[in-house]
Tab-separated table of C-alpha atoms in Angstrom:
chain	number	residue	atom	x	y	z
A	1	MET	CA	-3.582	6.785	9.590
A	2	THR	CA	-6.589	8.710	10.744
A	3	GLU	CA	-10.179	8.825	9.667
A	4	SER	CA	-13.260	10.183	11.324
A	5	ASN	CA	-16.035	8.373	9.442
A	6	ASP	CA	-17.923	5.591	11.165
A	7	THR	CA	-16.774	3.187	8.439
A	8	PRO	CA	-13.419	2.836	6.591
A	9	ILE	CA	-13.137	4.583	3.232
A	10	GLN	CA	-11.141	4.047	0.082
A	11	THR	CA	-10.095	7.615	-0.701
A	12	GLU	CA	-8.650	10.562	1.156
A	13	GLU	CA	-11.612	12.764	0.325
A	14	GLY	CA	-14.021	10.539	2.238
A	15	ASP	CA	-17.667	11.103	2.922
A	16	GLU	CA	-18.671	14.325	4.671
A	17	ARG	CA	-21.194	12.875	7.128
A	18	GLN	CA	-22.457	14.039	10.468
A	19	HIS	CA	-21.648	12.353	13.786
A	20	ARG	CA	-18.001	11.686	13.069
A	21	ARG	CA	-15.540	10.072	15.418
A	22	ILE	CA	-11.786	9.813	15.153
A	23	LYS	CA	-10.480	6.493	13.960
A	24	SER	CA	-6.848	5.513	13.703
A	25	PHE	CA	-6.842	4.525	10.055
A	26	VAL	CA	-8.045	4.856	6.509
A	27	MET	CA	-8.678	1.517	4.821
A	28	ARG	CA	-6.850	1.188	1.522
A	29	ALA	CA	-6.774	-1.770	-0.799
A	30	GLY	CA	-3.541	-3.546	-1.631
A	31	ARG	CA	-2.309	-6.601	-3.487
A	32	MET	CA	-1.186	-9.576	-1.440
A	33	THR	CA	2.151	-11.279	-2.117
A	34	GLU	CA	2.759	-14.966	-1.516
A	35	GLY	CA	4.776	-14.172	1.613
A	36	GLN	CA	2.122	-11.867	2.981
A	37	GLN	CA	-0.571	-14.476	2.437
A	38	ARG	CA	1.619	-17.053	4.176
A	39	GLY	CA	1.962	-14.677	7.090
A	40	LEU	CA	-1.804	-14.261	7.359
A	41	ASP	CA	-2.559	-17.945	6.940
A	42	GLN	CA	0.052	-19.296	9.345
A	43	GLY	CA	0.663	-16.349	11.632
A	44	THR	CA	-2.877	-15.215	12.408
A	45	PRO	CA	-3.753	-18.139	14.720
A	46	LEU	CA	-0.458	-17.696	16.583
A	47	PHE	CA	0.069	-13.961	16.848
A	48	VAL	CA	-3.114	-11.996	16.027
A	49	LEU	CA	-5.186	-11.070	19.078
A	50	PRO	CA	-8.966	-10.643	18.981
A	51	LEU	CA	-10.618	-7.387	19.964
A	52	ALA	CA	-11.672	-7.997	23.558
A	53	ASP	CA	-14.390	-6.488	25.725
A	54	ALA	CA	-12.139	-6.219	28.786
A	55	PRO	CA	-8.462	-5.381	29.387
A	56	VAL	CA	-6.169	-8.172	28.277
A	57	ASP	CA	-3.647	-9.795	30.622
A	58	PHE	CA	-0.585	-9.345	28.423
A	59	ASP	CA	1.622	-11.065	31.008
A	60	GLN	CA	-0.422	-14.175	30.277
A	61	VAL	CA	-0.348	-13.570	26.510
A	62	PHE	CA	3.444	-13.288	26.422
A	63	GLY	CA	4.068	-15.678	29.295
A	64	ARG	CA	6.106	-13.158	31.256
A	65	SER	CA	6.233	-9.659	32.700
A	66	ALA	CA	8.414	-7.384	30.582
A	67	PRO	CA	8.644	-3.789	29.317
A	68	ARG	CA	5.844	-3.394	26.806
A	69	SER	CA	5.494	-1.122	23.760
A	70	LEU	CA	2.542	-0.624	21.426
A	71	GLU	CA	2.856	0.794	17.924
A	72	ILE	CA	-0.119	2.289	16.120
A	73	GLY	CA	-0.045	1.911	12.337
A	74	PHE	CA	3.083	-0.168	11.696
A	75	GLY	CA	2.628	-0.109	7.908
A	76	MET	CA	4.558	-3.001	6.380
A	77	GLY	CA	6.081	-3.777	9.759
A	78	HIS	CA	9.776	-3.356	8.971
A	79	SER	CA	10.540	-1.047	11.909
A	80	LEU	CA	8.474	-3.031	14.390
A	81	LEU	CA	10.152	-6.279	13.352
A	82	GLU	CA	13.578	-4.703	13.717
A	83	MET	CA	12.773	-3.335	17.163
A	84	ALA	CA	11.357	-6.646	18.374
A	85	ALA	CA	14.340	-8.603	17.055
A	86	ALA	CA	16.811	-6.144	18.616
A	87	SER	CA	15.119	-6.227	22.046
A	88	PRO	CA	14.084	-9.809	22.883
A	89	GLU	CA	13.784	-8.806	26.544
A	90	GLN	CA	10.863	-6.514	25.666
A	91	ASP	CA	7.364	-7.220	24.371
A	92	PHE	CA	5.782	-5.438	21.405
A	93	ILE	CA	2.187	-5.024	20.261
A	94	GLY	CA	1.459	-3.738	16.774
A	95	VAL	CA	-1.851	-2.393	15.473
A	96	GLU	CA	-2.547	-2.130	11.738
A	97	VAL	CA	-5.588	-2.595	9.488
A	98	HIS	CA	-3.772	-2.788	6.134
A	99	ARG	CA	-3.934	-6.515	5.372
A	100	PRO	CA	-0.773	-6.738	3.232
A	101	GLY	CA	1.112	-4.974	6.021
A	102	VAL	CA	-0.237	-7.340	8.648
A	103	GLY	CA	0.703	-10.280	6.429
A	104	ALA	CA	4.204	-8.924	5.845
A	105	LEU	CA	4.790	-8.446	9.564
A	106	LEU	CA	3.481	-11.911	10.418
A	107	ASN	CA	5.633	-13.460	7.709
A	108	GLY	CA	8.643	-11.747	9.255
A	109	VAL	CA	7.711	-12.951	12.721
A	110	LEU	CA	7.495	-16.527	11.423
A	111	THR	CA	10.703	-16.285	9.412
A	112	GLN	CA	12.711	-14.821	12.297
A	113	GLY	CA	11.114	-16.993	14.955
A	114	LEU	CA	10.138	-14.070	17.153
A	115	THR	CA	8.028	-14.690	20.245
A	116	ASN	CA	7.835	-11.173	21.691
A	117	LEU	CA	5.394	-9.613	19.223
A	118	ARG	CA	1.600	-9.721	18.934
A	119	VAL	CA	-0.759	-8.005	16.497
A	120	TYR	CA	-4.203	-6.421	16.379
A	121	ASP	CA	-5.688	-6.017	12.897
A	122	CYS	CA	-8.393	-3.539	13.887
A	123	ASP	CA	-8.859	0.099	14.886
A	124	ALA	CA	-6.195	1.211	17.357
A	125	ILE	CA	-8.559	3.489	19.279
A	126	GLU	CA	-10.796	0.493	19.922
A	127	VAL	CA	-7.776	-1.549	21.000
A	128	LEU	CA	-6.691	1.119	23.475
A	129	ASN	CA	-10.182	1.609	24.843
A	130	ARG	CA	-11.140	-2.034	25.132
A	131	CYS	CA	-8.015	-4.188	25.370
A	132	VAL	CA	-5.283	-2.199	27.118
A	133	ALA	CA	-5.413	-1.744	30.873
A	134	ASP	CA	-4.797	1.682	32.353
A	135	ASN	CA	-1.225	2.410	33.495
A	136	SER	CA	0.136	-0.669	31.710
A	137	LEU	CA	2.261	0.449	28.743
A	138	ASP	CA	5.883	1.534	28.925
A	139	ARG	CA	5.784	3.150	25.498
A	140	LEU	CA	3.349	4.033	22.736
A	141	MET	CA	4.744	4.710	19.272
A	142	LEU	CA	3.082	6.618	16.447
A	143	PHE	CA	5.413	6.857	13.460
A	144	PHE	CA	4.505	8.799	10.315
A	145	PRO	CA	0.723	9.009	10.708
A	146	ASP	CA	-1.299	10.573	7.917
A	147	PRO	CA	-0.930	14.356	8.419
A	148	TRP	CA	-4.125	15.201	6.536
A	149	HIS	CA	-2.552	18.242	4.899
A	150	LYS	CA	-5.720	20.158	4.004
A	151	SER	CA	-7.062	22.439	6.727
A	152	ARG	CA	-10.579	21.082	6.438
A	153	HIS	CA	-9.209	17.585	7.130
A	154	HIS	CA	-7.226	18.465	10.274
A	155	LYS	CA	-10.082	17.120	12.382
A	156	ARG	CA	-9.256	13.668	10.988
A	157	ARG	CA	-5.759	13.658	12.464
A	158	ILE	CA	-5.225	11.037	15.113
A	159	VAL	CA	-3.252	13.449	17.302
A	160	GLN	CA	-5.939	15.356	19.155
A	161	ALA	CA	-6.456	16.333	22.792
A	162	SER	CA	-8.677	13.282	23.306
A	163	PHE	CA	-5.991	10.991	21.872
A	164	ALA	CA	-3.327	12.474	24.158
A	165	GLU	CA	-5.574	11.869	27.167
A	166	LEU	CA	-6.378	8.300	26.102
A	167	VAL	CA	-2.702	7.476	25.632
A	168	ARG	CA	-1.822	9.049	28.984
A	169	SER	CA	-4.357	6.817	30.707
A	170	LYS	CA	-2.715	3.718	29.215
A	171	LEU	CA	0.919	4.653	29.897
A	172	LYS	CA	2.624	3.933	33.189
A	173	VAL	CA	3.973	6.939	35.054
A	174	GLY	CA	7.298	7.514	33.332
A	175	GLY	CA	5.992	5.895	30.135
A	176	ILE	CA	6.781	7.510	26.787
A	177	LEU	CA	4.627	8.678	23.892
A	178	HIS	CA	7.001	8.713	20.901
A	179	MET	CA	5.785	10.279	17.668
A	180	ALA	CA	7.577	10.917	14.380
A	181	THR	CA	6.574	12.722	11.211
A	182	ASP	CA	8.235	13.771	7.972
A	183	TRP	CA	6.038	16.852	7.592
A	184	GLU	CA	7.174	19.829	9.657
A	185	PRO	CA	3.753	21.530	9.926
A	186	TYR	CA	2.391	18.319	11.445
A	187	ALA	CA	5.272	18.245	13.927
A	188	GLU	CA	4.382	21.803	14.907
A	189	TYR	CA	0.732	20.808	15.245
A	190	MET	CA	1.674	17.804	17.424
A	191	LEU	CA	3.658	20.126	19.675
A	192	GLU	CA	0.681	22.479	19.987
A	193	VAL	CA	-1.556	19.604	21.067
A	194	MET	CA	0.934	17.992	23.432
A	195	ASN	CA	2.210	21.182	25.061
A	196	VAL	CA	-1.230	21.817	26.545
A	197	ALA	CA	-2.052	18.160	27.258
A	198	PRO	CA	-2.054	17.645	31.034
A	199	GLY	CA	0.246	15.162	32.717
A	200	TYR	CA	3.056	15.128	30.130
A	201	ARG	CA	6.620	16.426	30.006
A	202	ASN	CA	8.397	17.149	26.710
A	203	LEU	CA	11.743	15.328	26.745
A	204	ALA	CA	13.317	17.673	24.174
A	205	GLU	CA	15.910	19.974	25.715
A	206	ASP	CA	14.648	22.880	23.624
A	207	GLY	CA	11.003	22.063	24.300
A	208	LYS	CA	10.450	21.061	20.693
A	209	CYS	CA	11.770	17.888	19.042
A	210	VAL	CA	14.359	15.335	20.129
A	211	PRO	CA	17.253	14.073	17.972
A	212	ARG	CA	16.336	10.884	16.135
A	213	PRO	CA	16.306	8.181	18.822
A	214	THR	CA	18.564	5.235	18.050
A	215	GLU	CA	15.801	2.780	18.970
A	216	ARG	CA	13.632	3.963	16.071
A	217	PRO	CA	14.859	2.185	12.921
A	218	ILE	CA	15.352	4.274	9.796
A	219	THR	CA	13.011	3.159	7.025
A	220	LYS	CA	13.866	3.012	3.315
A	221	PHE	CA	11.352	5.811	2.796
A	222	GLU	CA	13.160	7.921	5.395
A	223	ARG	CA	16.595	7.287	3.871
A	224	ARG	CA	15.276	8.306	0.464
A	225	GLY	CA	13.815	11.441	1.991
A	226	GLU	CA	17.103	12.305	3.667
A	227	ARG	CA	18.911	12.032	0.323
A	228	LEU	CA	16.380	14.480	-1.091
A	229	GLY	CA	16.887	16.863	1.828
A	230	HIS	CA	13.620	16.047	3.584
A	231	GLY	CA	13.528	16.207	7.360
A	232	VAL	CA	12.048	13.948	10.020
A	233	TRP	CA	10.878	15.221	13.388
A	234	ASP	CA	10.718	13.028	16.506
A	235	LEU	CA	8.724	14.024	19.582
A	236	LYS	CA	8.889	12.325	22.963
A	237	PHE	CA	6.587	13.058	25.844
A	238	GLU	CA	6.825	11.387	29.246
A	239	LYS	CA	3.791	10.712	31.397
A	240	GLN	CA	4.273	12.427	34.744
A	241	SER	CA	0.889	11.845	36.327
């Protein structure tokens, strides 16, 4: 999710201050289950990475060189867990500040015995700026970010020209920025931003959205939305330069 205050907030309305900057989240409270707490207690020392001051050598972190994907805002982690389990030959990095979600993901990693997934529990923009080397990612995923429906809140959206440029700097040539949203106006907004972002190519044949990629798991929320006739829009942009 996206917020532009210098500190996390508890409500969508936020605090209308000066000197804003885009952040990748809004902090929201949540109750912790026993499994989530187990994940935090046992999984944090093994799988949570600290915010570094220099690009991290992920080959050393994972003990190998492999295709590498980073997901911003993995929520409760169900999709990221499924992707990591289905592709043991790839490495995955998840970024999320919601503590119950981090705990749920870590509990799943422990339960399934996965070794190809690491986590940052801090602001994704900081992670990209400080921890990820340029031209190092094969894919960056942004699934169902907060669309900030109200016009006066559009500036809080994570998808901005500056975000597109930051992601492009971190992707390898040929790397993919994959975004998904269940709100059509936000999909249209994403297209507006990305169509003028330099160095990208839209992979949709019609220049708009791609069919739902098989590698993106369908969430329970998405299945419920489909039953109610709600749509989901996937966008894929390839870094060309």
